[in-house]
Short mmCIF file of C-alpha atoms in Angstrom, two decimals:
data_model
loop_
_atom_site.label_atom_id
_atom_site.label_comp_id
_atom_site.label_asym_id
_atom_site.label_seq_id
_atom_site.Cartn_x
_atom_site.Cartn_y
_atom_site.Cartn_z
CA MET A 867 247.44 119.79 73.97
CA PRO A 868 244.59 118.01 72.05
CA ASP A 869 241.87 119.90 71.02
CA THR A 870 239.18 118.12 72.76
CA LEU A 871 240.36 119.31 76.30
CA LYS A 872 238.48 122.42 77.88
CA THR A 873 240.51 125.18 79.02
CA GLU A 874 240.61 126.22 82.59
CA ASP A 875 238.28 128.97 81.70
CA GLU A 876 235.92 127.12 79.89
CA GLN A 877 235.96 124.62 82.94
CA LYS A 878 235.10 127.65 85.44
CA LYS A 879 232.46 129.10 82.92
CA ASP A 880 231.03 125.50 82.95
CA ALA A 881 230.97 125.38 86.45
CA LEU A 882 229.31 128.68 87.30
CA ILE A 883 226.49 128.19 84.37
CA SER A 884 225.60 124.92 86.55
CA VAL A 885 225.36 126.80 89.64
CA LEU A 886 222.97 129.51 88.04
CA LEU A 887 221.37 126.79 86.13
CA GLU A 888 220.51 125.18 89.71
CA HIS A 889 219.22 128.48 91.11
CA GLY A 890 216.68 129.07 88.17
CA VAL A 891 218.84 131.60 86.32
CA PHE A 892 218.71 131.06 82.75
CA LYS A 893 219.23 134.25 80.79
CA SER A 894 221.07 137.36 82.00
CA GLU A 895 219.71 141.03 80.50
CA ASN A 896 218.49 139.34 77.43
CA HIS A 897 221.75 136.82 77.09
CA GLN A 898 222.44 133.42 77.03
CA LEU A 899 224.80 132.23 80.20
CA TYR A 900 227.10 130.39 77.63
CA GLU A 901 227.47 133.90 75.93
CA LEU A 902 228.84 135.69 79.19
CA THR A 903 232.42 136.30 79.63
CA LEU A 904 233.74 134.87 82.64
CA ASN A 905 233.91 137.88 84.59
CA GLU A 906 230.37 138.65 83.23
CA LEU A 907 229.56 135.36 84.99
CA GLU A 908 231.12 135.56 87.99
CA ASP A 909 228.83 139.01 88.34
CA VAL A 910 225.42 137.28 87.29
CA CYS A 911 226.65 134.19 90.26
CA ARG A 912 227.48 136.97 92.92
CA HIS A 913 224.40 138.96 92.47
CA TYR A 914 222.16 135.71 92.33
CA LEU A 915 223.89 133.96 95.06
CA GLN A 916 224.04 137.14 97.47
CA THR A 917 220.11 137.79 96.91
CA ASP A 918 219.71 134.01 98.02
#
């Protein structure tokens, strides 16, 4: 498989980051979204989507 293809986890992270950016979330606890793990992004996403 070519190195240029993204893994499934990377694609999920990109999708979650897009959702958070659409909701005006750019950071989480002094970390940029791209620095977070998939599990952390899912937690942040759950938190912000529940409070909308």
